[in-house]
Coordinates of C-alpha atoms in Angstrom, one line a residue:
M163 CA -78.3 -122.4 -79.7
N164 CA -78.3 -121.2 -83.3
R165 CA -80.4 -124.1 -84.5
I166 CA -82.6 -121.9 -86.7
T167 CA -81.5 -119.1 -89.0
S168 CA -83.9 -116.9 -90.9
N169 CA -82.6 -115.3 -94.1
N170 CA -79.1 -116.1 -92.9
L171 CA -79.6 -114.3 -89.6
A172 CA -79.8 -116.0 -86.2
A173 CA -83.4 -116.3 -85.3
K174 CA -84.4 -115.1 -81.9
P175 CA -87.7 -115.9 -80.2
S176 CA -89.0 -112.4 -80.8
R177 CA -88.3 -112.5 -84.6
E178 CA -91.4 -112.3 -86.7
V179 CA -91.7 -114.9 -89.5
R180 CA -92.9 -113.4 -92.8
L181 CA -94.1 -114.8 -96.1
G182 CA -91.2 -115.8 -98.3
D183 CA -88.7 -116.2 -95.5
M184 CA -86.1 -118.9 -95.9
L185 CA -85.5 -120.8 -92.7
R186 CA -82.6 -123.2 -92.1
I187 CA -83.3 -125.6 -89.3
K188 CA -80.7 -127.9 -87.7
N189 CA -81.7 -130.9 -85.5
E190 CA -80.7 -134.5 -84.9
A191 CA -82.4 -135.6 -88.2
G192 CA -80.2 -133.2 -90.2
E193 CA -80.5 -129.8 -91.8
F194 CA -83.7 -128.5 -93.4
E195 CA -84.1 -125.5 -95.6
V196 CA -87.7 -124.4 -96.0
E197 CA -89.5 -121.4 -97.5
V198 CA -92.5 -120.0 -95.7
L199 CA -95.6 -120.1 -98.0
A200 CA -98.3 -119.0 -95.6
L201 CA -98.9 -118.1 -92.0
S202 CA -101.5 -119.3 -89.5
Q203 CA -103.1 -117.4 -86.6
Q204 CA -103.5 -120.5 -84.4
R205 CA -101.8 -123.9 -83.8
G206 CA -103.0 -126.7 -85.9
S207 CA -102.3 -130.3 -86.8
A208 CA -99.1 -131.4 -88.6
A209 CA -101.0 -132.0 -91.8
I210 CA -102.1 -128.3 -91.8
A211 CA -98.6 -127.2 -90.9
Q212 CA -97.1 -129.0 -93.8
T213 CA -99.1 -126.8 -96.2
L214 CA -97.6 -123.7 -94.7
Y215 CA -94.0 -124.3 -95.9
R216 CA -92.0 -126.0 -98.7
E217 CA -88.7 -127.7 -98.3
T218 CA -86.2 -126.9 -101.1
E219 CA -85.0 -129.5 -103.5
D220 CA -81.3 -129.0 -102.4
S221 CA -82.3 -129.7 -98.8
K222 CA -84.2 -132.9 -99.7
E223 CA -81.3 -134.2 -101.7
A224 CA -78.7 -133.4 -98.9
R225 CA -80.9 -135.1 -96.3
R226 CA -81.3 -138.2 -98.6
K227 CA -77.5 -138.4 -99.1
A228 CA -76.9 -138.0 -95.3
A229 CA -79.4 -140.8 -94.6
E230 CA -77.6 -143.1 -97.1
E231 CA -74.2 -142.4 -95.5
R232 CA -75.7 -143.2 -92.0
K233 CA -77.0 -146.5 -93.4
L234 CA -73.6 -147.4 -94.8
L235 CA -71.9 -146.7 -91.4
G236 CA -74.2 -149.2 -89.7
P237 CA -75.6 -149.1 -86.2
I238 CA -73.5 -147.1 -83.7
A239 CA -72.7 -148.9 -80.5
Y240 CA -74.1 -147.1 -77.5
A241 CA -73.2 -148.0 -74.0
A242 CA -75.5 -146.5 -71.3
P243 CA -73.7 -144.9 -68.5
S244 CA -73.3 -147.0 -65.4
K245 CA -74.4 -144.2 -63.0
R246 CA -76.1 -140.8 -63.0
P247 CA -73.9 -137.8 -63.9
S248 CA -72.6 -135.8 -61.0
K249 CA -73.0 -132.0 -60.7
R250 CA -69.6 -131.5 -62.3
D251 CA -70.5 -133.9 -65.1
R252 CA -73.7 -132.1 -65.8
R253 CA -71.8 -128.8 -66.0
L254 CA -69.4 -130.2 -68.4
I255 CA -72.2 -131.6 -70.6
H256 CA -74.0 -128.3 -70.6
S257 CA -70.8 -126.4 -71.5
F258 CA -70.1 -128.9 -74.3
R259 CA -73.6 -128.5 -75.7
G260 CA -73.4 -124.7 -75.4
D261 CA -76.4 -124.4 -73.1
Y262 CA -74.7 -121.7 -71.0

């Protein structure tokens, strides 16, 4: 879904991450740009993972500005749907998100 790019190239699951790679990560919280500082051979805790990368200053500043803008907009009214989506509705949702 093109949420992660590595050195300005779309990252695929088979792509190896190397030291010094610049990763751009998009998610609901915003866009992050990080530099890979070290690699680990096994999964570890979040505290250990945070020592393996460094977020760029531009990325931190952009996320801070985006958070301030969201605060100024105030809470967004959300109305829960009254019923479950139908099969057609689910297909439309998936096509809108780009899952297919």
